[in-house]
CSV table of C-alpha atoms in Angstrom, one decimal:
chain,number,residue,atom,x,y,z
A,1,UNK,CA,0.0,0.0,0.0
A,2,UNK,CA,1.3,3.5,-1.4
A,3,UNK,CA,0.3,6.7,1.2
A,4,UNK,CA,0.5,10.2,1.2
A,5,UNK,CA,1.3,12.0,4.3
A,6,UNK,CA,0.0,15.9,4.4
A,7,UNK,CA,1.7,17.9,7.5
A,8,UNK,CA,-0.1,21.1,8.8
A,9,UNK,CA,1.8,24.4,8.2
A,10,UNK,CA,-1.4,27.1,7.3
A,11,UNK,CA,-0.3,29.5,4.8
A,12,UNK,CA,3.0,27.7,3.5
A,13,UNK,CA,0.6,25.0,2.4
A,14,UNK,CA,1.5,26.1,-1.1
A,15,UNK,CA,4.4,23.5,-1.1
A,16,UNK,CA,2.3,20.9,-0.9
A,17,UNK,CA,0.7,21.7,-3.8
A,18,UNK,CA,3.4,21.5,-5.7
A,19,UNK,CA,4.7,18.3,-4.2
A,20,UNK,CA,2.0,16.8,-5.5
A,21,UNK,CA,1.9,18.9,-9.1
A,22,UNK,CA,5.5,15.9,-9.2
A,23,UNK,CA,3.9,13.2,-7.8
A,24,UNK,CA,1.0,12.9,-10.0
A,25,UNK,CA,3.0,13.9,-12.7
A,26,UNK,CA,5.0,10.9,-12.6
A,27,UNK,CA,2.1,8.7,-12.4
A,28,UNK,CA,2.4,8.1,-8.4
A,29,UNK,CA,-1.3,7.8,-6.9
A,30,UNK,CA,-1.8,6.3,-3.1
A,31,UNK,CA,-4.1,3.8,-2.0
A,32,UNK,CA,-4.3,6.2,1.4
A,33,UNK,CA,-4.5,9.9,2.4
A,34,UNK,CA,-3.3,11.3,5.3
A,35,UNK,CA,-3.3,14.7,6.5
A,36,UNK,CA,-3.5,17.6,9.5
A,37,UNK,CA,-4.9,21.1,9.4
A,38,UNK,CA,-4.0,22.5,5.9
A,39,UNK,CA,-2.4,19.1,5.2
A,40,UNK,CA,-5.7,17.4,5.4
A,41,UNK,CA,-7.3,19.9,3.6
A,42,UNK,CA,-4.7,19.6,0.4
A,43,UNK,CA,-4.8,16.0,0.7
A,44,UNK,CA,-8.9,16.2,0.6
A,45,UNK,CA,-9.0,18.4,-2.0
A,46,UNK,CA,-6.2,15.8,-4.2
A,47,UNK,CA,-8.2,12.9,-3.3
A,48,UNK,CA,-11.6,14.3,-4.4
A,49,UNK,CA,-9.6,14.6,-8.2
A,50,UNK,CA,-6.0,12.7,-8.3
A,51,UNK,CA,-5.1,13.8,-11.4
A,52,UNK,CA,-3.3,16.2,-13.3
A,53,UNK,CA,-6.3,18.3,-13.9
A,54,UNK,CA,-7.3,17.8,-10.3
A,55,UNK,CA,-3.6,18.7,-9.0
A,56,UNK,CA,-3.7,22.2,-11.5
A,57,UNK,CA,-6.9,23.1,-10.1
A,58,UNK,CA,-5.4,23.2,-6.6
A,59,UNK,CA,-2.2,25.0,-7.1
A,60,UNK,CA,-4.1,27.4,-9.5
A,61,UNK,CA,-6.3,27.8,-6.5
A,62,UNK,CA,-3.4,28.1,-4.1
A,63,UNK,CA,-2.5,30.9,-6.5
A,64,UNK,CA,-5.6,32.9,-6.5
A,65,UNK,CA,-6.3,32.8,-2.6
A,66,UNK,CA,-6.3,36.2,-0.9
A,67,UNK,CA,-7.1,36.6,2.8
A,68,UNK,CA,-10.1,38.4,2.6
A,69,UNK,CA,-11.4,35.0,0.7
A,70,UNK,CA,-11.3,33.5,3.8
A,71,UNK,CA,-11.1,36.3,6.5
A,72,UNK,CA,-13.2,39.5,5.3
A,73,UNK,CA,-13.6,42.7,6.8
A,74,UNK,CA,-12.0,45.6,7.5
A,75,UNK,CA,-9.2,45.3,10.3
A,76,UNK,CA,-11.6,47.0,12.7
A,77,UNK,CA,-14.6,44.7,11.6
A,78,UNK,CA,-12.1,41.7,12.4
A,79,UNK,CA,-11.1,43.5,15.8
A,80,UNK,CA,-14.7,43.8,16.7
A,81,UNK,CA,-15.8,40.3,16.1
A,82,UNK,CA,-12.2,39.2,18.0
A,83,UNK,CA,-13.2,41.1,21.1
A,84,UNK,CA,-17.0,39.7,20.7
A,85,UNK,CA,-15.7,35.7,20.0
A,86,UNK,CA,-13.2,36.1,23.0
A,87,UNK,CA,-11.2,32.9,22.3
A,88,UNK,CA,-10.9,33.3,18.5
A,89,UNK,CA,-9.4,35.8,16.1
A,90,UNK,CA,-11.9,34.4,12.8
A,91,UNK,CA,-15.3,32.7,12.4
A,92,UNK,CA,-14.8,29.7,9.8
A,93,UNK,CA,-18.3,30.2,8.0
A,94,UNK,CA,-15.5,31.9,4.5
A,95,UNK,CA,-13.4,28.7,4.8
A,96,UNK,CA,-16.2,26.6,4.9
A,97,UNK,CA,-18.1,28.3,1.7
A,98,UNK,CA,-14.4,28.0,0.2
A,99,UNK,CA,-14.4,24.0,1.2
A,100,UNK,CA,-17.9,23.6,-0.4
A,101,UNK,CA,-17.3,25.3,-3.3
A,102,UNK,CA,-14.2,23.0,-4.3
A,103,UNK,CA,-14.8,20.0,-2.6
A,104,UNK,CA,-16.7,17.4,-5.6
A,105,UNK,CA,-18.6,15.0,-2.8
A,106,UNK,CA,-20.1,15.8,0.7
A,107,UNK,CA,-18.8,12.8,3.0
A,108,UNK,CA,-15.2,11.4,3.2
A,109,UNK,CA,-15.9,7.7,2.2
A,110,UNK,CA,-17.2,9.3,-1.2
A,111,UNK,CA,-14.2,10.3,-2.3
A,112,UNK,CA,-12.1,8.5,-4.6
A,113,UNK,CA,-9.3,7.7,-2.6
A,114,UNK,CA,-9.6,6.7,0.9
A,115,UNK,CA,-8.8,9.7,2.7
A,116,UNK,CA,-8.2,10.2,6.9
A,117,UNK,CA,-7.7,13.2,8.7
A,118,UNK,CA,-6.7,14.2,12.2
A,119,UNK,CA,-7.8,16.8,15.0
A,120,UNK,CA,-7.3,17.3,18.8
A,121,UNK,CA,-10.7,16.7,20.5
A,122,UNK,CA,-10.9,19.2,24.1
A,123,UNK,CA,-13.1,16.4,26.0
A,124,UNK,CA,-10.7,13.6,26.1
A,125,UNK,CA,-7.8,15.3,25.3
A,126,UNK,CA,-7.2,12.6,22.4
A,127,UNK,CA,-5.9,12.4,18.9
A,128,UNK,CA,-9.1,11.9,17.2
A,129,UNK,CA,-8.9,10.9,13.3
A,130,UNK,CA,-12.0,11.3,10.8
A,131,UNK,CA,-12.4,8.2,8.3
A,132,UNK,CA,-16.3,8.8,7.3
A,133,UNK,CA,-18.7,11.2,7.9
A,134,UNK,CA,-19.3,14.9,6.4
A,135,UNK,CA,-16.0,15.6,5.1
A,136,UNK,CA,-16.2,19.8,5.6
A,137,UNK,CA,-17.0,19.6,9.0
A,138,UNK,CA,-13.8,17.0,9.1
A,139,UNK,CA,-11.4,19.3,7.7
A,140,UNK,CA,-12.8,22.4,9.4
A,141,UNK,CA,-12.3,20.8,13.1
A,142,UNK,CA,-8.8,19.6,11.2
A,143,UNK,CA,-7.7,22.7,10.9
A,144,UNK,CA,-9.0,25.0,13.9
A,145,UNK,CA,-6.2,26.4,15.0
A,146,UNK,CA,-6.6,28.0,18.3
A,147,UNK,CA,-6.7,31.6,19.0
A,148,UNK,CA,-7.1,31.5,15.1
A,149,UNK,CA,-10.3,29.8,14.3
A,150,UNK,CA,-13.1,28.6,16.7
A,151,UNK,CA,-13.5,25.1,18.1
A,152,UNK,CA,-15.3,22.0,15.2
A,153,UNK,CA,-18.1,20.5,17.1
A,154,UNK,CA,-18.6,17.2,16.0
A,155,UNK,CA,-20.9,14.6,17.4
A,156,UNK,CA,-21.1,16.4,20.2
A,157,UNK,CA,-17.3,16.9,20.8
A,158,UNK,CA,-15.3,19.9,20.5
A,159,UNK,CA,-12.2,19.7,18.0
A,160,UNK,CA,-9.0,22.1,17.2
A,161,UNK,CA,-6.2,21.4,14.7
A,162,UNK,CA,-4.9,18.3,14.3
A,163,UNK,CA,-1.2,19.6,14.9
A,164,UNK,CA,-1.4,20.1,17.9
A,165,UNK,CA,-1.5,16.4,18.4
A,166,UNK,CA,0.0,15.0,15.2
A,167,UNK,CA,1.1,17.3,12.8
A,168,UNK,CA,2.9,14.8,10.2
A,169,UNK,CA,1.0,11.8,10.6
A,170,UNK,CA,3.3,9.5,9.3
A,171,UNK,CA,2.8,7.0,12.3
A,172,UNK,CA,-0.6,6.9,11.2
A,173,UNK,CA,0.2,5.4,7.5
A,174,UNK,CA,2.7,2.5,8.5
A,175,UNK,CA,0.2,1.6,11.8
A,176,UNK,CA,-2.7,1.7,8.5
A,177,UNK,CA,-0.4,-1.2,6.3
A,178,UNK,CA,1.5,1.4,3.9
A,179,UNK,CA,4.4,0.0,3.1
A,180,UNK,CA,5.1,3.3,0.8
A,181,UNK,CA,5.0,6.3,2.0
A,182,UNK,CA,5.5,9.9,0.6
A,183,UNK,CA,5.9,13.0,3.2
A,184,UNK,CA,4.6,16.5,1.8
A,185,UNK,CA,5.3,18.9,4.6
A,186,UNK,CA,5.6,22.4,4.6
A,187,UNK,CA,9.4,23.4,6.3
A,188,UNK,CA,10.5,24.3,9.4
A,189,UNK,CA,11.2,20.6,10.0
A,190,UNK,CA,14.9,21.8,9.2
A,191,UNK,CA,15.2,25.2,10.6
A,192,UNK,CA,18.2,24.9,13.8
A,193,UNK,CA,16.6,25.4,17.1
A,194,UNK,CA,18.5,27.8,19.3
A,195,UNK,CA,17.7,28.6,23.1
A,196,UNK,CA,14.9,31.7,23.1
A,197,UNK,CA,16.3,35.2,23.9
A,198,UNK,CA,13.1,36.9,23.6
A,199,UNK,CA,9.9,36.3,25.3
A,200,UNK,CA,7.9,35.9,21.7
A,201,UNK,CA,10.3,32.8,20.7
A,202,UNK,CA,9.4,30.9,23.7
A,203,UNK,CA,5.9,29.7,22.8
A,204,UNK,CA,7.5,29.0,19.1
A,205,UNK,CA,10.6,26.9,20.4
A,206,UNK,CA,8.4,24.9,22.8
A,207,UNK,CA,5.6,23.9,19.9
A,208,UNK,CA,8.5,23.3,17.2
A,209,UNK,CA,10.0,20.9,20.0
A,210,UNK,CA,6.9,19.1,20.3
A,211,UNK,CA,5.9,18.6,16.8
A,212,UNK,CA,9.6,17.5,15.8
A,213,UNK,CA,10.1,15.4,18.6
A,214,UNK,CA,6.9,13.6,17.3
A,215,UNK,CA,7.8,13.1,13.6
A,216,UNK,CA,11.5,12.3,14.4
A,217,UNK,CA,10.0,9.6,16.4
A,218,UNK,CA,7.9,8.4,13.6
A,219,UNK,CA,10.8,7.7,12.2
A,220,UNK,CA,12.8,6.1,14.3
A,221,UNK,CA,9.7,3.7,14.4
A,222,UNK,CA,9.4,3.1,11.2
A,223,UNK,CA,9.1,-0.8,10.3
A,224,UNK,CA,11.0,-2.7,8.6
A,225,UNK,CA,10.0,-3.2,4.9
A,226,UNK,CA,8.4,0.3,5.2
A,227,UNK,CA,10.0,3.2,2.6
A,228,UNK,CA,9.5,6.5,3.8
A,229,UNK,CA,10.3,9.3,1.1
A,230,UNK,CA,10.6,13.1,2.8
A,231,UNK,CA,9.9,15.4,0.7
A,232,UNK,CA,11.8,18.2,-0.4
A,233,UNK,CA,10.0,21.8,-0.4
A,234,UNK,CA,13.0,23.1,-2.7
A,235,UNK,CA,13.0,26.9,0.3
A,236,UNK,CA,16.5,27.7,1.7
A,237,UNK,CA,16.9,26.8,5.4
A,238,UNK,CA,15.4,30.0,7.6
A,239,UNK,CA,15.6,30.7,10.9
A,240,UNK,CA,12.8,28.9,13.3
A,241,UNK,CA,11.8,32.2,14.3
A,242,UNK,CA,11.3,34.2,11.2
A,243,UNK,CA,7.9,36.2,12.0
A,244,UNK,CA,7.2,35.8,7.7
A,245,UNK,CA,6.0,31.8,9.5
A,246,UNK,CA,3.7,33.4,11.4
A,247,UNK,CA,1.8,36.1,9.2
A,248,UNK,CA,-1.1,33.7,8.2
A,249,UNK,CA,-2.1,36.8,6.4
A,250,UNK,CA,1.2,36.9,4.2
A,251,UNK,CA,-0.1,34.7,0.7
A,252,UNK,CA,2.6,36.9,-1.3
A,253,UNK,CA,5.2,33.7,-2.1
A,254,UNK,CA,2.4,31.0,-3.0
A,255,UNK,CA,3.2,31.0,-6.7
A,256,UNK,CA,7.4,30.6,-5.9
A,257,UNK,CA,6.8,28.4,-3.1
A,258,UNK,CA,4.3,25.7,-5.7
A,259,UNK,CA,7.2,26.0,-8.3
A,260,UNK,CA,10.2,25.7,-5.9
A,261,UNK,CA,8.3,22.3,-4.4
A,262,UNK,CA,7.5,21.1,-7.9
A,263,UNK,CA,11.1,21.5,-8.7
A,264,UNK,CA,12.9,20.0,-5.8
A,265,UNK,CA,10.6,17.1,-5.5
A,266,UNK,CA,10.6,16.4,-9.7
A,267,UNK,CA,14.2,16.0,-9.0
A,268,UNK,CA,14.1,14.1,-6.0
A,269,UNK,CA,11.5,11.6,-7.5
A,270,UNK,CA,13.7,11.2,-10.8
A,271,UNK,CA,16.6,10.3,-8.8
A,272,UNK,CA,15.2,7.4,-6.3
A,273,UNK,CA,13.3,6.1,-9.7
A,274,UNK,CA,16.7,6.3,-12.0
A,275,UNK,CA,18.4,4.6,-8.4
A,276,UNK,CA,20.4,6.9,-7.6
């Protein structure tokens, strides 16, 4: 069994895209699809059409987002409904039109490729992952990230984004049977660490800690028989703490980001098929 494995990273989510602009273009398709917060909304979005024409449609989508597509309002409209919401910056109703609009079936085990995606649910603090069921309401609780975006009730059950408990899943595809498996991630994987000086970096050096720490230990654990292929996004190696990472609101480097992916992973694929 062949998987993909879609990591969260919100607005850099543009490497993905092209990540999987080489895959498909080289004929790869997975019997699985994993992914977490903007990871599992890619990977939705490929399985509902994996093909070229499905894989154009997304990064020429990636290309066209602007913020007020999914966040609207002036800054002061946004700062009212902030203070109003209390515990969230956005209401998800924009993302949600965006999801229906682009999304070709309404519940996950339509789709033509089985497709999983993961979320951290509040009431028993677990790693909860979505295999059926309406698949907007899936991706919406998949990628509530908090402070950002409001809770995903579900069943009952209050859900936020997936990466705060798993955000590269690639446990998830060799515990499923993959013995296959292709990474799409978004960075910061190799950005250097470095002990926080200011009080800002704290917060950012304690999540990167705990979402590496997770993945490296994926690997590590990784089974024998099991190929695992990371990925390349094609950026230069930036610092951990470059506030660009942070500006959700920043969609100015989609287009170079989708080509630099395409690139670097068109090579990398080229050379593990040619054996070298």
């Amino acid at each position: 069994m062949t998987a993909f494995v879609l990591g969260g990273g919100g607005h850099r989510g543009g490497y993905e895209a092209g990540m999987l602009v080489a895959l498909t273009e080289r004929d790869i398709v997975p019997d699985l699809v994993l992914g977490t917060s903007i990871g599992a909304i890619n990977g939705a979005l490929y399985a509902s059409s994996p093909d070229i024409a499905g894989v154009g449609r997304l990064a020429r989508a990636w290309k066209a987002l602007e913020f007020g597509d999914l966040f609207p309002g002036s800054l002061w409209a946004r700062t009212k409904a902030a203070v109003q919401q209390r515990t969230y910056l956005h209401a998800n109703d924009h993302l949600r039109a965006w999801l229906v609009e682009r999304l070709t079936v309404e519940r996950i085990e339509e789709l033509p490729l089985q497709f999983e995606c993961v979320a951290a649910r509040i009431e028993d603090s677990s790693e909860h992952w979505f295999t059926d069921g309406p698949i907007v309401d899936a991706l919406l609780a998949s990628s509530a990230v908090p402070g950002l975006l409001p809770p995903v009730v579900v069943n009952g059950m209050h859900h936020i984004d997936g990466g705060v408990v798993n955000s590269i899943p690639l446990s998830r595809a060799y515990e499923r049977g993959a013995s296959e498996i292709y990474v799409l991630h978004v960075g910061h994987i190799d950005d250097e660490l470095e002990v926080p000086t200011r009080p800002w970096d704290v917060g950012v050096v304690a999540f990167e800690i705990a979402r590496r720490h997770r993945f490296a230990t994926d690997l590590a654990n990784v089974p024998d028989g099991v190929t695992v292929h990371v990925l390349p996004t094609g950026a230069p190696q930036g610092r951990y703490n470059d506030p660009a990472k942070l500006r959700y609101g920043n969609l100015a480097e989609i287009a170079d980001q989708i080509a630099a992916a395409q690139r670097a992973s068109s090579s990398y694929l080229d050379r593990i098929a040619s054996g070298s």
